Amino acid sequence: MSGWRLISETAKQKWGMSMEKNFRATSNSRNDAMFKEATGFAQHLRTVEKELNQWQRDIESSFGNIRNIMLSPLPRVYEEGHNGQAVPSEPEPTMVGGDVQVERLTTASAETKKRLDVEVIQPIKQWMVAYRTIAERMRRLEALRLELDSRRRTVADLQGKCERVRANLGTTRARGEVDMEITLRKMQ
């Protein structure tokens, strides 16, 4: 579709700049309504995807912090010794985690991130790819719809010209036949 035809038809439909009173634009309301809902849903999914990605980073950070805390010694109580020095009441520090298997935290973190990615984030990304494909198709569909309406207007205008030429054919037959032939060629 030529650029001018697209611009012209868009202006005619959006701002009512057309002289044709009986012309009705081709409807695309069904697709527009579905795409509008899909666009709203896509906006929600973008927000959720950002939050889930942040959550994945937080999982790694949180499990790392918990692991570090579990491996840290508890503060000990100190008493004053015979010569005035501070002496711990317990000779060896006690670990916060005690006998907790901290390596399981690392495994749990990796497993949680993997499942979140596979079961939640990847399906969201697949849906978003499908949405972008549909968005591109909707742009092409709109251009085709405008092309169709523009050509319908052209055909209607040419049919009107043919009718006027036929009506005047009796008075100026030779000139009218030439005009009618030119108009009929344009319609083809």
Short mmCIF file of C-alpha atoms in Angstrom, two decimals:
data_model
loop_
_atom_site.label_atom_id
_atom_site.label_comp_id
_atom_site.label_asym_id
_atom_site.label_seq_id
_atom_site.Cartn_x
_atom_site.Cartn_y
_atom_site.Cartn_z
CA MET A 1 0.00 0.00 0.00
CA SER A 2 1.36 3.36 -0.89
CA GLY A 3 2.15 5.70 1.96
CA TRP A 4 -0.24 8.38 0.78
CA ARG A 5 -3.14 5.94 0.43
CA LEU A 6 -2.55 4.69 3.99
CA ILE A 7 -2.33 8.19 5.43
CA SER A 8 -5.34 9.38 3.47
CA GLU A 9 -7.52 6.44 4.48
CA THR A 10 -6.44 6.67 8.11
CA ALA A 11 -7.38 10.35 8.18
CA LYS A 12 -10.72 9.68 6.51
CA GLN A 13 -11.62 7.01 9.06
CA LYS A 14 -10.26 8.56 12.23
CA TRP A 15 -11.32 12.15 11.66
CA GLY A 16 -14.31 11.71 9.36
CA MET A 17 -12.71 13.63 6.50
CA SER A 18 -14.59 11.67 3.86
CA MET A 19 -17.36 13.00 1.63
CA GLU A 20 -18.99 9.58 1.19
CA LYS A 21 -21.98 9.43 3.48
CA ASN A 22 -22.93 5.82 2.79
CA PHE A 23 -19.44 4.37 3.12
CA ARG A 24 -18.90 2.08 6.11
CA ALA A 25 -15.35 1.13 7.01
CA THR A 26 -14.49 -2.55 7.22
CA SER A 27 -14.97 -3.69 10.80
CA ASN A 28 -12.13 -5.17 12.80
CA SER A 29 -13.81 -4.70 16.18
CA ARG A 30 -13.68 -8.40 17.11
CA ASN A 31 -9.92 -8.58 16.66
CA ASP A 32 -9.43 -5.17 18.27
CA ALA A 33 -11.37 -6.24 21.37
CA MET A 34 -9.41 -9.47 21.73
CA PHE A 35 -6.10 -7.70 21.19
CA LYS A 36 -6.99 -5.01 23.72
CA GLU A 37 -7.58 -7.66 26.37
CA ALA A 38 -4.37 -9.47 25.40
CA THR A 39 -2.46 -6.18 25.65
CA GLY A 40 -3.77 -5.59 29.18
CA PHE A 41 -2.81 -9.12 30.15
CA ALA A 42 0.65 -8.66 28.59
CA GLN A 43 1.20 -5.56 30.72
CA HIS A 44 0.40 -7.56 33.84
CA LEU A 45 2.71 -10.36 32.74
CA ARG A 46 5.57 -7.90 32.17
CA THR A 47 5.17 -6.67 35.74
CA VAL A 48 5.01 -10.22 37.12
CA GLU A 49 8.03 -11.26 35.06
CA LYS A 50 10.11 -8.39 36.46
CA GLU A 51 9.05 -9.26 39.99
CA LEU A 52 9.80 -12.96 39.48
CA ASN A 53 13.25 -12.15 38.11
CA GLN A 54 13.87 -10.00 41.19
CA TRP A 55 12.57 -12.81 43.35
CA GLN A 56 15.06 -15.22 41.73
CA ARG A 57 17.90 -12.86 42.63
CA ASP A 58 16.50 -12.53 46.15
CA ILE A 59 16.31 -16.31 46.55
CA GLU A 60 20.01 -16.65 45.81
CA SER A 61 20.89 -13.78 48.12
CA SER A 62 18.61 -14.98 50.94
CA PHE A 63 19.80 -18.56 50.85
CA GLY A 64 23.40 -17.33 50.74
CA ASN A 65 22.79 -15.13 53.78
CA ILE A 66 21.07 -17.96 55.67
CA ARG A 67 23.99 -20.27 54.85
CA ASN A 68 26.48 -17.70 56.16
CA ILE A 69 24.47 -17.23 59.36
CA MET A 70 24.24 -20.98 59.92
CA LEU A 71 28.03 -21.29 59.58
CA SER A 72 28.67 -18.39 61.96
CA PRO A 73 29.60 -18.99 65.59
CA LEU A 74 27.29 -17.77 68.32
CA PRO A 75 28.71 -15.02 70.46
CA ARG A 76 30.21 -16.47 73.65
CA VAL A 77 29.99 -15.22 77.17
CA TYR A 78 33.29 -13.95 78.55
CA GLU A 79 34.29 -13.84 82.18
CA GLU A 80 37.09 -12.05 83.84
CA GLY A 81 40.06 -14.33 84.45
CA HIS A 82 42.57 -14.39 87.36
CA ASN A 83 44.89 -11.83 85.82
CA GLY A 84 42.09 -9.52 84.60
CA GLN A 85 41.92 -10.86 81.05
CA ALA A 86 38.62 -11.81 79.38
CA VAL A 87 38.25 -15.56 79.09
CA PRO A 88 35.43 -17.29 77.16
CA SER A 89 33.15 -19.43 79.32
CA GLU A 90 33.14 -22.12 76.61
CA PRO A 91 36.45 -23.10 75.01
CA GLU A 92 34.97 -23.73 71.52
CA PRO A 93 32.35 -21.51 69.86
CA THR A 94 28.96 -23.06 69.10
CA MET A 95 27.75 -22.77 65.52
CA VAL A 96 24.31 -21.19 64.93
CA GLY A 97 23.29 -23.96 62.59
CA GLY A 98 24.51 -26.68 64.89
CA ASP A 99 24.22 -29.89 62.90
CA VAL A 100 22.17 -28.38 60.08
CA GLN A 101 23.38 -29.53 56.67
CA VAL A 102 24.00 -26.12 55.12
CA GLU A 103 24.87 -27.55 51.71
CA ARG A 104 21.22 -28.50 51.37
CA LEU A 105 20.43 -24.79 51.42
CA THR A 106 22.57 -24.30 48.33
CA THR A 107 20.84 -27.22 46.63
CA ALA A 108 17.40 -25.92 47.66
CA SER A 109 18.25 -22.47 46.31
CA ALA A 110 19.36 -23.86 42.94
CA GLU A 111 16.34 -26.18 42.72
CA THR A 112 13.91 -23.35 43.58
CA LYS A 113 15.43 -21.04 40.97
CA LYS A 114 15.40 -23.81 38.35
CA ARG A 115 11.76 -24.73 38.97
CA LEU A 116 10.70 -21.09 39.01
CA ASP A 117 12.43 -20.57 35.68
CA VAL A 118 11.12 -23.74 34.01
CA GLU A 119 7.59 -23.80 35.41
CA VAL A 120 6.78 -20.08 35.59
CA ILE A 121 9.17 -17.70 33.81
CA GLN A 122 9.67 -19.71 30.60
CA PRO A 123 5.89 -20.09 29.96
CA ILE A 124 5.50 -16.34 30.52
CA LYS A 125 8.28 -15.65 28.01
CA GLN A 126 6.67 -18.02 25.49
CA TRP A 127 3.35 -16.23 25.88
CA MET A 128 5.07 -12.86 25.40
CA VAL A 129 6.74 -14.09 22.18
CA ALA A 130 3.32 -15.19 20.91
CA TYR A 131 1.87 -11.81 21.92
CA ARG A 132 4.58 -9.90 19.99
CA THR A 133 3.84 -12.08 16.95
CA ILE A 134 0.14 -11.24 17.22
CA ALA A 135 0.94 -7.54 17.69
CA GLU A 136 2.90 -7.55 14.41
CA ARG A 137 0.08 -9.40 12.66
CA MET A 138 -2.43 -6.86 13.99
CA ARG A 139 -0.34 -4.02 12.50
CA ARG A 140 -0.29 -5.78 9.13
CA LEU A 141 -4.01 -6.55 9.38
CA GLU A 142 -4.79 -2.89 10.04
CA ALA A 143 -2.72 -1.85 7.02
CA LEU A 144 -4.56 -4.40 4.85
CA ARG A 145 -7.92 -3.25 6.19
CA LEU A 146 -7.09 0.36 5.33
CA GLU A 147 -5.90 -0.75 1.87
CA LEU A 148 -9.16 -2.61 1.31
CA ASP A 149 -11.28 0.36 2.40
CA SER A 150 -9.25 2.73 0.24
CA ARG A 151 -9.73 0.51 -2.79
CA ARG A 152 -13.44 0.15 -2.02
CA ARG A 153 -13.71 3.94 -2.02
CA THR A 154 -11.85 4.12 -5.33
CA VAL A 155 -14.16 1.54 -6.93
CA ALA A 156 -17.25 3.34 -5.60
CA ASP A 157 -15.95 6.65 -7.01
CA LEU A 158 -15.23 5.07 -10.38
CA GLN A 159 -18.66 3.42 -10.48
CA GLY A 160 -20.22 6.83 -9.85
CA LYS A 161 -18.18 8.31 -12.68
CA CYS A 162 -19.30 5.51 -15.02
CA GLU A 163 -22.93 6.15 -14.16
CA ARG A 164 -22.54 9.89 -14.78
CA VAL A 165 -20.78 9.27 -18.10
CA ARG A 166 -23.50 6.82 -19.17
CA ALA A 167 -26.15 9.37 -18.27
CA ASN A 168 -24.42 12.03 -20.40
CA LEU A 169 -23.59 9.59 -23.20
CA GLY A 170 -26.60 10.53 -25.28
CA THR A 171 -25.52 14.17 -25.63
CA THR A 172 -21.80 13.75 -26.27
CA ARG A 173 -21.44 10.19 -27.44
CA ALA A 174 -17.89 10.23 -28.85
CA ARG A 175 -16.30 12.08 -25.92
CA GLY A 176 -18.35 10.07 -23.43
CA GLU A 177 -17.22 6.75 -24.86
CA VAL A 178 -13.59 7.79 -24.48
CA ASP A 179 -14.15 8.96 -20.88
CA MET A 180 -16.04 5.78 -20.08
CA GLU A 181 -13.29 3.61 -21.57
CA ILE A 182 -10.65 5.43 -19.44
CA THR A 183 -12.76 4.98 -16.32
CA LEU A 184 -13.37 1.29 -17.01
CA ARG A 185 -9.63 0.73 -17.45
CA LYS A 186 -8.96 2.29 -14.05
CA MET A 187 -11.47 -0.07 -12.45
CA GLN A 188 -9.59 -3.09 -13.77
#
